[in-house]
Amino acid sequence: MKVVPSDLEIVQAHKMTPIGEIAAKMGLTEDDFDYYGKYKAKISLDVIEKFKDRPNAKLIDVTAITPTPLGEGKTVTTISLTQGLGHIGKKVICTLRQPSLGPVFGIKGGAAGGGYAQVVPMEDLNIHFTGDIHAIETANNLLAAMIDTSILLDNPLNIDPMSIMWRRVFDLNDRALRDIVIGLGGKENGYPRQTGFDIAVASEVMAILALTTSLQDMRERFARIIFGFTYDGKPVTAEQIKAAGSMTVIMKEAIKPNLVQTLEGQPCIMHAGPFANIAHGQNSVLADMIALKCADYVVTESGFGADMGMQKFMDIKCRQSGLRPNCVVVTSTVRSLKMHGGVGNIVAGKPLPKELTEENLPALEKGAANMMHMIKIAKGYGIPVVVSINRFITDTDNEINLLKDKAKEAGAFGVGVNTAWGDGGVGCAEVAELVVKACEEPTDFQFLYPDSFTIKEKIETMAKKIYNADGVSYDPLAEKKIAQFEELGLGNLPINMAKTHLSISHDPGMKNVPSGYIFPIRDIRASVGAGFLYPLAGAMRTMPGLGRAPSAIKVDIDKDGKIVGLF
């Protein structure tokens, strides 16, 4: 059995290519990017105009089945497909989200892939990188400070403190900050009110960074942010409080996409990092716009399953940007689908249950319904679907063959086995060849719902077609907000559902393909600058917490100054 070193050992033993050489593969000169050290760079937005007459590359979106708490290797699929396309001689770029420090020091880990399918410099991009998330925190919290100061100092905009929706953000998991009271200690410290913190990647500033198309567009989006209402019910914006300009200045460097590389030397543009369960889960439109002019294939990734990030990719990112994918890749694993078939209880931080490492065809056949539902969702957008089975050493040939049959039964264009975690790009060559063929197939792209649907019609379409629910229930707060947003003319905005990623439903305990239930909406919020509404389904947290044994306890510096314990 091949022994694969830890992710950190692999990248620390790897000799990276200077970033200038990676940029040259894209056709960039040194006038087109700024160095951030020897192995990182920021790409100028002028490149979009410079290469505007080049044809667009084929765009591939990587998604997944409903994952276990351990994750099923979707980022590994994205990076390995990039390496696999490179292995078969294609000019390719991958576009990824930047990791948040919340998962890095929490449970899930970073977003640089794993094994021999990674993006480097892994340590840098998982910790601070080029400072983009710090800029997001600062821009977000500047607006928060200006709101509270305006209320304290005569409240010239007549803001109702009880209506403020804008929360401060922080890029770590810290449950103690979810609900707090500010302004204590006397009048000079502010107006006392209850508020809280979200994790930074859930900020509307992050969503705007991921969806903007230029610096001026970002300025206009910041201006549209509605942070609260006046005492007589009128919305108050960041432009009215005169914060939009300063927020844009803070984000002036962060708006430039970041360039790094895979272990096999393909360019990777890593930019923006909104979560897919509480935000829309995509890398930046700008990263894709640049990549599509600098390669023949672009591999991007949507967060979590097809019911989460991929649906948001199609109905939010593609709707706003005009991007259209040529192929969808659904990441699947035997162990996860056996879990959906009722075998084993996977708990992050604990060893994999023994029953998930043993052949169990009945459980796998039952759980394969989850994969088949994800294929159905993807095909509903009129795009060909390829399934990548990320193979573990305990998977049997019988199990792999069963999944192949089920994927084809659900209408997949092709099914390939991916062993890139241990083998690198060559281990994803089969999937890469299928993707090339799928990208030549005709597409009939269509959104899940039209803009003209009411807010409730959009939510109910999603609940029935994506979440397999019988209907939707609304708490009184959600009913009130929906009526308010319709009255404000926001009903034309797309829906960004905030829900668990561990189930197609709102309840993480409901595995496989739940049915015969009602999908509950407890609240709905407006991200007018980002250009969507986001309902909250179930007990959705916008600030995660740490577990008993977070990843942070393993991370350290050795006597030689090298990082240890980081994956």
Coordinates of C-alpha atoms in Angstrom, one line a residue:
M1 CA 0.0 0.0 0.0
K2 CA 1.4 3.4 -1.0
V3 CA 2.1 5.6 2.0
V4 CA 1.1 9.3 1.4
P5 CA 2.8 11.9 3.6
S6 CA 0.8 14.5 5.4
D7 CA -0.4 17.5 3.3
L8 CA 2.1 19.8 5.1
E9 CA 5.0 17.4 4.5
I10 CA 4.1 17.2 0.8
V11 CA 4.1 20.9 0.3
Q12 CA 7.2 21.6 2.4
A13 CA 9.1 19.1 0.3
H14 CA 7.8 20.6 -3.0
K15 CA 9.9 23.0 -5.0
M16 CA 7.6 25.8 -6.3
T17 CA 7.9 27.6 -9.6
P18 CA 8.5 31.4 -9.3
I19 CA 5.2 33.1 -9.7
G20 CA 6.4 35.2 -12.6
E21 CA 6.8 32.0 -14.6
I22 CA 3.3 30.9 -13.7
A23 CA 1.9 34.2 -14.8
A24 CA 3.8 33.9 -18.1
K25 CA 1.8 30.6 -18.8
M26 CA -1.3 32.8 -18.8
G27 CA 0.2 35.3 -21.2
L28 CA 0.8 37.9 -18.5
T29 CA 3.7 40.3 -18.3
E30 CA 5.1 41.9 -15.2
D31 CA 3.0 45.0 -16.0
D32 CA -0.1 42.8 -15.4
F33 CA 0.5 41.8 -11.8
D34 CA 2.1 42.8 -8.5
Y35 CA 4.4 40.5 -6.7
Y36 CA 3.5 39.4 -3.1
G37 CA 6.7 37.7 -2.4
K38 CA 8.3 35.0 -4.7
Y39 CA 5.3 32.7 -5.0
K40 CA 2.2 34.9 -4.8
A41 CA 0.9 37.8 -6.9
K42 CA -2.1 40.0 -7.4
I43 CA -3.5 40.4 -11.0
S44 CA -4.4 43.8 -12.3
L45 CA -8.0 44.2 -13.4
D46 CA -6.6 45.9 -16.6
V47 CA -6.0 42.4 -17.9
I48 CA -9.8 42.0 -18.5
E49 CA -9.7 44.9 -21.0
K50 CA -6.3 43.8 -22.4
F51 CA -7.6 40.4 -23.4
K52 CA -11.2 41.2 -24.1
D53 CA -11.0 40.0 -27.7
R54 CA -9.7 36.5 -26.8
P55 CA -12.3 33.7 -26.9
N56 CA -13.6 32.4 -23.6
A57 CA -12.3 29.0 -22.3
K58 CA -14.6 26.1 -21.4
L59 CA -16.0 26.6 -17.8
I60 CA -16.3 23.6 -15.5
D61 CA -18.1 23.8 -12.1
V62 CA -17.1 21.2 -9.5
T63 CA -19.8 20.3 -6.9
A64 CA -20.6 17.3 -4.8
I65 CA -23.0 15.0 -3.0
T66 CA -24.1 15.9 0.5
P67 CA -20.9 15.6 2.4
T68 CA -20.0 14.0 5.7
P69 CA -18.6 16.3 8.4
L70 CA -15.1 15.2 7.1
G71 CA -15.7 16.5 3.6
E72 CA -15.5 14.3 0.5
G73 CA -12.6 16.0 -1.4
K74 CA -14.4 18.5 -3.6
T75 CA -11.4 20.8 -3.5
V76 CA -9.2 17.8 -4.2
T77 CA -11.4 17.1 -7.3
T78 CA -11.1 20.7 -8.4
I79 CA -7.3 20.8 -8.1
S80 CA -6.8 17.3 -9.4
L81 CA -9.0 17.9 -12.4
T82 CA -6.9 21.0 -13.2
Q83 CA -3.7 18.8 -12.8
G84 CA -5.4 16.0 -14.8
L85 CA -6.3 18.4 -17.7
G86 CA -2.7 19.6 -17.6
H87 CA -1.5 16.0 -17.6
I88 CA -3.4 15.3 -20.9
G89 CA -1.9 18.4 -22.5
K90 CA -4.6 21.1 -21.9
K91 CA -4.0 24.7 -21.0
V92 CA -6.0 25.1 -17.8
I93 CA -6.5 27.4 -14.8
C94 CA -8.4 26.7 -11.6
T95 CA -10.3 29.3 -9.7
L96 CA -10.8 28.8 -6.0
R97 CA -12.1 30.5 -2.8
Q98 CA -9.7 31.7 -0.2
P99 CA -9.8 29.8 3.1
S100 CA -11.2 31.4 6.2
L101 CA -9.3 31.1 9.4
G102 CA -12.5 29.8 11.1
P103 CA -12.3 26.4 9.5
V104 CA -8.4 26.4 9.4
F105 CA -8.3 26.6 13.2
G106 CA -11.6 24.9 13.8
I107 CA -12.5 21.4 12.4
K108 CA -12.8 21.3 8.6
G109 CA -9.3 22.5 7.7
G110 CA -8.2 24.7 4.9
A111 CA -9.2 25.0 1.2
A112 CA -5.9 24.0 -0.5
G113 CA -6.8 20.5 -1.4
G114 CA -5.0 17.5 -0.1
G115 CA -2.4 14.8 -0.8
Y116 CA -0.8 15.3 -4.2
A117 CA -3.7 17.5 -5.4
Q118 CA -2.9 20.8 -3.6
V119 CA -2.4 24.5 -4.2
V120 CA 0.7 26.1 -2.9
P121 CA 2.1 28.0 -1.0
M122 CA -0.4 26.1 1.3
E123 CA 0.7 27.7 4.6
D124 CA 0.5 31.2 3.2
L125 CA -2.9 30.9 1.6
N126 CA -4.4 29.3 4.7
I127 CA -3.0 31.9 7.1
H128 CA -3.4 35.6 6.1
F129 CA -2.5 35.1 2.5
T130 CA -2.5 38.6 0.9
G131 CA -4.7 40.2 3.5
D132 CA -8.0 40.3 1.6
I133 CA -10.1 39.0 4.5
H134 CA -8.5 41.5 6.9
A135 CA -9.6 44.2 4.4
I136 CA -13.1 42.8 4.4
E137 CA -13.2 42.9 8.2
T138 CA -12.0 46.5 8.3
A139 CA -14.5 47.7 5.6
N140 CA -17.4 45.9 7.3
N141 CA -16.5 47.1 10.8
L142 CA -15.9 50.7 9.6
L143 CA -19.6 50.8 8.5
A144 CA -20.6 49.3 11.8
A145 CA -18.7 52.0 13.7
M146 CA -20.1 54.8 11.6
I147 CA -23.7 53.5 12.2
D148 CA -23.3 53.5 16.0
T149 CA -21.5 56.9 16.0
S150 CA -24.3 58.4 13.9
I151 CA -26.9 57.2 16.3
L152 CA -25.0 58.5 19.3
L153 CA -24.2 61.9 17.9
D154 CA -27.7 63.4 17.3
N155 CA -28.9 60.6 14.9
P156 CA -29.3 62.9 11.9
L157 CA -30.6 60.1 9.7
N158 CA -33.3 59.2 12.2
I159 CA -32.1 55.6 12.4
D160 CA -34.1 53.2 14.6
P161 CA -31.4 51.4 16.6
M162 CA -33.7 48.4 16.9
S163 CA -33.8 48.0 13.1
I164 CA -30.1 47.7 12.5
M165 CA -29.2 44.5 10.6
W166 CA -25.5 45.2 10.1
R167 CA -23.3 43.2 12.4
R168 CA -19.6 43.3 13.0
V169 CA -17.4 40.4 11.7
F170 CA -14.4 38.5 12.8
D171 CA -12.5 35.7 10.9
L172 CA -12.4 33.1 13.6
N173 CA -14.9 30.7 15.2
D174 CA -16.1 32.4 18.4
R175 CA -19.5 31.5 19.7
A176 CA -19.2 34.0 22.6
L177 CA -19.6 36.8 20.1
R178 CA -22.9 35.6 18.5
D179 CA -25.1 37.7 20.7
I180 CA -23.6 40.7 22.6
V181 CA -24.6 44.1 24.0
I182 CA -22.5 47.1 23.0
G183 CA -22.4 50.7 24.2
L184 CA -22.1 49.9 27.9
G185 CA -20.1 52.0 30.3
G186 CA -21.7 55.4 29.8
K187 CA -22.9 57.7 27.0
E188 CA -19.5 58.4 25.6
N189 CA -19.1 54.6 24.8
G190 CA -22.2 54.6 22.5
Y191 CA -25.9 53.8 22.4
P192 CA -26.5 50.5 24.2
R193 CA -28.1 47.9 22.0
Q194 CA -28.0 44.1 21.4
T195 CA -26.1 43.0 18.4
G196 CA -23.5 40.3 17.5
F197 CA -20.7 39.2 15.3
D198 CA -20.7 37.0 12.1
I199 CA -17.7 35.2 10.8
A200 CA -16.0 37.5 8.2
V201 CA -16.7 35.3 5.2
A202 CA -20.5 35.7 5.9
S203 CA -20.2 39.5 5.5
E204 CA -22.0 41.2 2.7
V205 CA -18.6 42.9 1.9
M206 CA -17.3 39.4 1.1
A207 CA -20.3 38.6 -1.1
I208 CA -19.8 41.9 -2.9
L209 CA -16.1 41.2 -3.5
A210 CA -17.1 37.8 -4.9
L211 CA -19.7 39.2 -7.3
T212 CA -18.3 42.6 -8.4
T213 CA -17.0 43.2 -11.9
S214 CA -14.9 46.4 -11.3
L215 CA -13.8 48.9 -8.7
Q216 CA -16.6 51.3 -9.7
D217 CA -19.2 48.5 -9.6
M218 CA -18.0 47.7 -6.0
R219 CA -18.4 51.3 -5.0
E220 CA -22.0 51.3 -6.4
R221 CA -22.7 48.0 -4.6
F222 CA -21.4 49.3 -1.3
A223 CA -23.6 52.4 -1.7
R224 CA -26.7 50.2 -2.0
I225 CA -26.2 48.3 1.3
I226 CA -29.2 48.6 3.5
F227 CA -28.1 48.4 7.1
G228 CA -31.3 49.4 8.9
F229 CA -34.4 51.6 8.8
T230 CA -35.6 54.9 10.1
Y231 CA -38.2 55.3 12.8
D232 CA -40.8 55.7 10.1
G233 CA -39.7 52.6 8.2
K234 CA -37.6 53.9 5.4
P235 CA -34.4 52.0 4.5
V236 CA -31.0 53.6 5.3
T237 CA -28.0 52.9 3.1
A238 CA -24.2 53.0 3.4
E239 CA -24.3 55.8 0.9
Q240 CA -26.6 57.9 3.1
I241 CA -24.2 57.5 6.0
K242 CA -21.3 58.3 3.7
A243 CA -19.4 55.1 4.3
A244 CA -19.3 53.6 0.8
G245 CA -16.4 55.6 -0.5
S246 CA -14.1 54.8 2.4
M247 CA -15.1 51.1 2.3
T248 CA -14.1 51.0 -1.4
V249 CA -10.7 52.6 -0.6
I250 CA -10.1 49.9 2.0
M251 CA -10.9 47.2 -0.6
K252 CA -8.8 48.8 -3.4
E253 CA -6.1 46.1 -3.3
A254 CA -8.3 43.3 -2.1
I255 CA -10.3 43.5 -5.3
K256 CA -7.3 42.2 -7.3
P257 CA -7.4 38.4 -7.7
N258 CA -4.6 36.4 -6.2
L259 CA -2.4 34.1 -8.3
V260 CA -0.8 30.9 -6.9
Q261 CA -0.1 27.5 -8.4
T262 CA -1.0 23.8 -8.1
L263 CA 1.6 21.2 -7.2
E264 CA 2.0 20.4 -10.9
G265 CA 2.5 24.0 -12.0
Q266 CA -0.9 25.0 -13.3
P267 CA -2.0 28.6 -12.5
C268 CA -4.6 28.9 -9.7
I269 CA -6.5 32.2 -9.2
M270 CA -7.7 32.2 -5.6
H271 CA -10.0 35.1 -4.7
A272 CA -12.9 35.7 -2.3
G273 CA -14.2 33.1 0.1
P274 CA -17.9 33.3 1.0
F275 CA -19.3 30.2 2.8
A276 CA -21.9 28.2 0.8
N277 CA -24.2 27.5 3.8
I278 CA -24.5 31.1 5.1
A279 CA -23.4 32.9 1.9
H280 CA -23.3 32.1 -1.8
G281 CA -20.1 29.9 -1.8
Q282 CA -18.2 31.0 -4.9
N283 CA -14.8 32.4 -5.8
S284 CA -14.9 35.9 -7.4
V285 CA -16.4 36.7 -10.8
L286 CA -13.3 38.7 -11.5
A287 CA -11.1 35.6 -11.1
D288 CA -13.3 33.7 -13.5
M289 CA -13.4 36.6 -16.0
I290 CA -9.5 36.7 -16.1
A291 CA -9.1 33.0 -16.2
L292 CA -11.5 32.5 -19.0
K293 CA -9.3 34.8 -21.2
C294 CA -6.0 33.1 -20.2
A295 CA -6.6 29.3 -20.8
D296 CA -8.7 26.8 -22.8
Y297 CA -10.3 25.3 -19.7
V298 CA -11.2 26.9 -16.3
V299 CA -12.1 24.7 -13.4
T300 CA -14.0 26.4 -10.6
E301 CA -15.6 25.1 -7.4
S302 CA -18.9 25.7 -5.7
G303 CA -19.2 25.1 -1.9
F304 CA -20.7 21.9 -0.6
G305 CA -23.3 19.9 -2.5
A306 CA -25.2 20.6 -5.7
D307 CA -28.2 21.7 -3.5
M308 CA -26.0 24.4 -2.0
G309 CA -23.1 26.0 -3.8
M310 CA -23.9 24.7 -7.3
Q311 CA -27.5 26.0 -7.2
K312 CA -26.1 29.4 -6.0
F313 CA -23.5 29.3 -8.7
M314 CA -26.2 28.9 -11.3
D315 CA -29.0 31.2 -9.9
I316 CA -26.9 34.0 -8.4
K317 CA -23.3 34.1 -9.9
C318 CA -24.3 33.2 -13.4
R319 CA -27.4 35.4 -13.3
Q320 CA -25.4 38.4 -12.2
S321 CA -22.2 37.9 -14.3
G322 CA -23.4 36.3 -17.5
L323 CA -21.1 33.3 -17.0
R324 CA -22.3 30.0 -18.4
P325 CA -20.8 26.6 -17.5
N326 CA -20.0 24.0 -20.1
C327 CA -19.9 21.0 -17.7
V328 CA -20.7 20.2 -14.0
V329 CA -18.6 17.6 -12.1
V330 CA -20.2 15.9 -9.1
T331 CA -17.8 14.7 -6.5
S332 CA -18.9 11.4 -4.9
T333 CA -17.4 8.9 -2.4
V334 CA -18.4 5.4 -1.4
R335 CA -18.1 6.1 2.3
S336 CA -20.4 9.1 2.2
L337 CA -23.1 7.3 0.2
K338 CA -22.9 4.3 2.6
M339 CA -23.5 6.8 5.4
H340 CA -26.5 8.2 3.5
G341 CA -27.7 4.5 3.2
G342 CA -27.8 4.3 7.0
V343 CA -24.4 2.8 7.9
G344 CA -22.0 4.4 10.4
N345 CA -22.0 7.7 12.3
I346 CA -19.2 10.0 11.1
V347 CA -18.0 12.5 13.7
A348 CA -15.3 15.0 12.9
G349 CA -12.2 14.4 15.0
K350 CA -13.0 10.7 15.6
P351 CA -11.8 7.6 13.6
L352 CA -14.0 6.5 10.7
P353 CA -16.5 3.9 11.8
K354 CA -15.3 0.4 10.9
E355 CA -18.6 -0.4 9.1
L356 CA -17.8 2.3 6.5
T357 CA -14.6 0.6 5.5
E358 CA -16.3 -2.7 4.8
E359 CA -18.2 -3.6 1.6
N360 CA -21.9 -3.0 2.0
L361 CA -23.7 -2.9 -1.4
P362 CA -27.3 -2.7 0.0
A363 CA -26.4 0.4 2.0
L364 CA -24.5 1.9 -0.9
E365 CA -27.3 1.3 -3.3
K366 CA -29.7 3.0 -0.9
G367 CA -27.4 6.0 -0.3
A368 CA -26.7 6.4 -4.0
A369 CA -30.1 8.2 -4.2
N370 CA -28.3 11.2 -2.8
M371 CA -25.8 11.3 -5.7
M372 CA -28.6 10.7 -8.2
H373 CA -30.6 13.6 -6.8
M374 CA -27.5 15.9 -7.2
I375 CA -27.1 14.8 -10.8
K376 CA -30.8 15.5 -11.4
I377 CA -30.3 19.1 -9.9
A378 CA -27.3 19.8 -12.2
K379 CA -29.0 18.4 -15.3
G380 CA -32.0 20.6 -14.6
Y381 CA -29.9 23.6 -15.6
G382 CA -29.3 22.1 -19.0
I383 CA -25.6 21.2 -18.4
P384 CA -23.9 17.8 -19.0
V385 CA -22.7 16.1 -15.8
V386 CA -19.6 14.1 -15.1
V387 CA -19.3 12.1 -11.8
S388 CA -15.8 11.9 -10.2
I389 CA -15.7 9.0 -7.7
N390 CA -12.9 9.9 -5.3
R391 CA -11.6 6.5 -4.4
F392 CA -10.3 5.5 -1.0
I393 CA -8.2 2.4 -0.4
T394 CA -11.1 0.6 1.4
D395 CA -13.4 1.0 -1.6
T396 CA -14.0 -2.3 -3.5
D397 CA -14.5 -2.8 -7.2
N398 CA -18.0 -4.0 -6.6
E399 CA -18.8 -0.7 -4.8
I400 CA -17.2 1.4 -7.6
N401 CA -19.1 -0.4 -10.3
L402 CA -22.4 0.0 -8.4
L403 CA -21.9 3.7 -8.2
K404 CA -21.0 3.9 -11.9
D405 CA -24.2 2.1 -12.8
K406 CA -26.3 4.4 -10.6
A407 CA -24.7 7.6 -11.9
K408 CA -25.4 6.5 -15.5
E409 CA -29.0 5.6 -14.6
A410 CA -29.4 9.1 -13.2
G411 CA -28.3 10.6 -16.6
A412 CA -24.6 11.4 -16.0
F413 CA -22.6 11.9 -19.2
G414 CA -19.7 9.9 -17.8
V415 CA -18.3 8.5 -14.6
G416 CA -14.6 8.4 -13.7
V417 CA -12.5 7.2 -10.8
N418 CA -10.2 9.7 -9.2
T419 CA -7.1 8.6 -7.2
A420 CA -5.3 12.0 -7.4
W421 CA -5.0 12.3 -3.6
G422 CA -2.3 9.7 -3.8
D423 CA -1.3 9.9 -7.4
G424 CA -1.6 13.6 -8.5
G425 CA -2.9 14.6 -11.9
V426 CA -2.4 11.3 -13.5
G427 CA -4.9 9.9 -11.0
C428 CA -7.6 12.2 -12.4
A429 CA -6.8 11.7 -16.1
E430 CA -9.9 9.5 -16.7
V431 CA -12.2 12.2 -15.3
A432 CA -10.3 14.9 -17.3
E433 CA -10.8 13.0 -20.6
L434 CA -14.6 12.7 -19.8
V435 CA -14.8 16.4 -19.0
V436 CA -13.1 17.4 -22.3
K437 CA -15.7 15.3 -24.1
A438 CA -18.6 16.7 -22.0
C439 CA -17.5 20.3 -22.8
E440 CA -18.1 19.6 -26.5
E441 CA -21.7 18.6 -25.8
P442 CA -24.5 21.1 -26.5
T443 CA -26.0 23.0 -23.4
D444 CA -29.4 24.4 -22.8
F445 CA -28.7 26.7 -19.8
Q446 CA -31.7 27.8 -17.8
F447 CA -32.3 29.3 -14.4
L448 CA -34.4 27.5 -11.7
Y449 CA -36.8 30.5 -11.6
P450 CA -37.3 33.8 -13.4
D451 CA -36.7 37.2 -11.8
S452 CA -40.4 37.9 -12.0
F453 CA -41.3 35.3 -9.4
T454 CA -42.3 36.7 -6.0
I455 CA -40.0 36.0 -3.1
K456 CA -42.3 33.2 -1.9
E457 CA -42.6 31.6 -5.3
K458 CA -38.8 31.5 -5.6
I459 CA -38.4 30.0 -2.1
E460 CA -41.1 27.4 -2.8
T461 CA -39.6 26.5 -6.2
M462 CA -36.3 25.8 -4.5
A463 CA -37.9 23.9 -1.6
K464 CA -39.7 21.5 -3.9
K465 CA -37.2 21.1 -6.8
I466 CA -33.9 21.3 -4.9
Y467 CA -34.7 20.3 -1.3
N468 CA -37.4 17.7 -2.2
A469 CA -39.8 19.2 0.4
D470 CA -43.6 19.1 0.1
G471 CA -43.9 22.8 1.0
V472 CA -42.7 25.8 3.0
S473 CA -43.6 27.3 6.4
Y474 CA -42.8 30.8 7.4
D475 CA -42.3 32.2 10.9
P476 CA -44.1 35.5 11.6
L477 CA -40.8 37.4 11.4
A478 CA -40.1 35.9 7.9
E479 CA -43.7 36.8 6.8
K480 CA -43.2 40.4 8.0
K481 CA -39.8 40.8 6.3
I482 CA -41.0 39.3 3.0
A483 CA -43.9 41.8 2.8
Q484 CA -41.4 44.6 3.7
F485 CA -38.9 43.6 1.0
E486 CA -41.6 43.2 -1.6
E487 CA -42.9 46.7 -0.8
L488 CA -39.4 48.0 -1.2
G489 CA -39.1 46.6 -4.7
L490 CA -36.6 43.9 -3.7
G491 CA -38.8 41.0 -4.8
N492 CA -36.9 40.7 -8.1
L493 CA -33.6 39.6 -6.4
P494 CA -32.5 36.0 -6.4
I495 CA -32.6 33.8 -3.3
N496 CA -29.5 32.7 -1.4
M497 CA -30.7 30.1 1.1
A498 CA -28.8 29.9 4.4
K499 CA -29.1 26.3 5.5
T500 CA -27.1 23.3 6.7
H501 CA -24.7 21.7 4.2
L502 CA -25.0 18.3 5.9
S503 CA -28.5 17.6 4.5
I504 CA -30.5 18.4 1.4
S505 CA -33.1 19.6 3.9
H506 CA -32.8 22.3 6.7
D507 CA -32.0 19.6 9.3
P508 CA -28.5 18.0 9.4
G509 CA -30.0 14.9 10.9
M510 CA -32.1 14.2 7.7
K511 CA -29.7 12.2 5.5
N512 CA -29.9 10.8 1.9
V513 CA -32.9 12.4 0.1
P514 CA -35.5 13.5 2.7
S515 CA -39.1 13.7 1.6
G516 CA -42.6 14.3 3.0
Y517 CA -41.5 17.3 5.1
I518 CA -42.1 21.0 5.3
F519 CA -39.1 23.4 4.7
P520 CA -39.1 26.1 7.5
I521 CA -38.1 29.7 7.0
R522 CA -37.5 31.6 10.3
D523 CA -36.1 34.8 9.0
I524 CA -35.1 36.5 5.7
R525 CA -32.4 39.2 5.3
A526 CA -31.5 41.5 2.4
S527 CA -28.0 41.8 0.9
V528 CA -28.9 44.5 -1.6
G529 CA -25.3 45.4 -2.4
A530 CA -24.5 41.8 -3.2
G531 CA -27.8 41.6 -5.0
F532 CA -29.7 38.8 -3.2
L533 CA -32.0 38.0 -0.4
Y534 CA -31.1 35.3 2.1
P535 CA -33.7 33.4 4.1
L536 CA -32.5 31.5 7.2
A537 CA -33.8 27.9 7.3
G538 CA -33.7 26.1 10.6
A539 CA -31.2 26.9 13.3
M540 CA -28.6 28.4 11.0
R541 CA -25.5 30.0 12.6
T542 CA -23.7 32.9 11.0
M543 CA -20.9 32.6 13.6
P544 CA -19.5 29.1 14.1
G545 CA -18.0 27.8 17.3
L546 CA -14.9 25.8 18.2
G547 CA -15.1 22.1 19.2
R548 CA -13.5 20.4 22.2
A549 CA -10.4 19.7 20.2
P550 CA -10.0 22.3 17.4
S551 CA -7.3 22.1 14.8
A552 CA -5.7 25.1 16.5
I553 CA -4.3 22.9 19.3
K554 CA -2.1 21.0 16.8
V555 CA -0.6 24.0 15.1
D556 CA 2.8 25.2 16.2
I557 CA 6.3 26.4 15.2
D558 CA 9.2 24.0 15.5
K559 CA 12.8 25.0 16.6
D560 CA 13.7 25.8 13.0
G561 CA 10.8 28.1 12.5
K562 CA 8.7 25.8 10.4
I563 CA 5.0 25.4 10.8
V564 CA 3.9 22.0 12.1
G565 CA 0.4 20.5 12.6
L566 CA -1.3 22.4 9.8
F567 CA -3.1 19.5 8.1

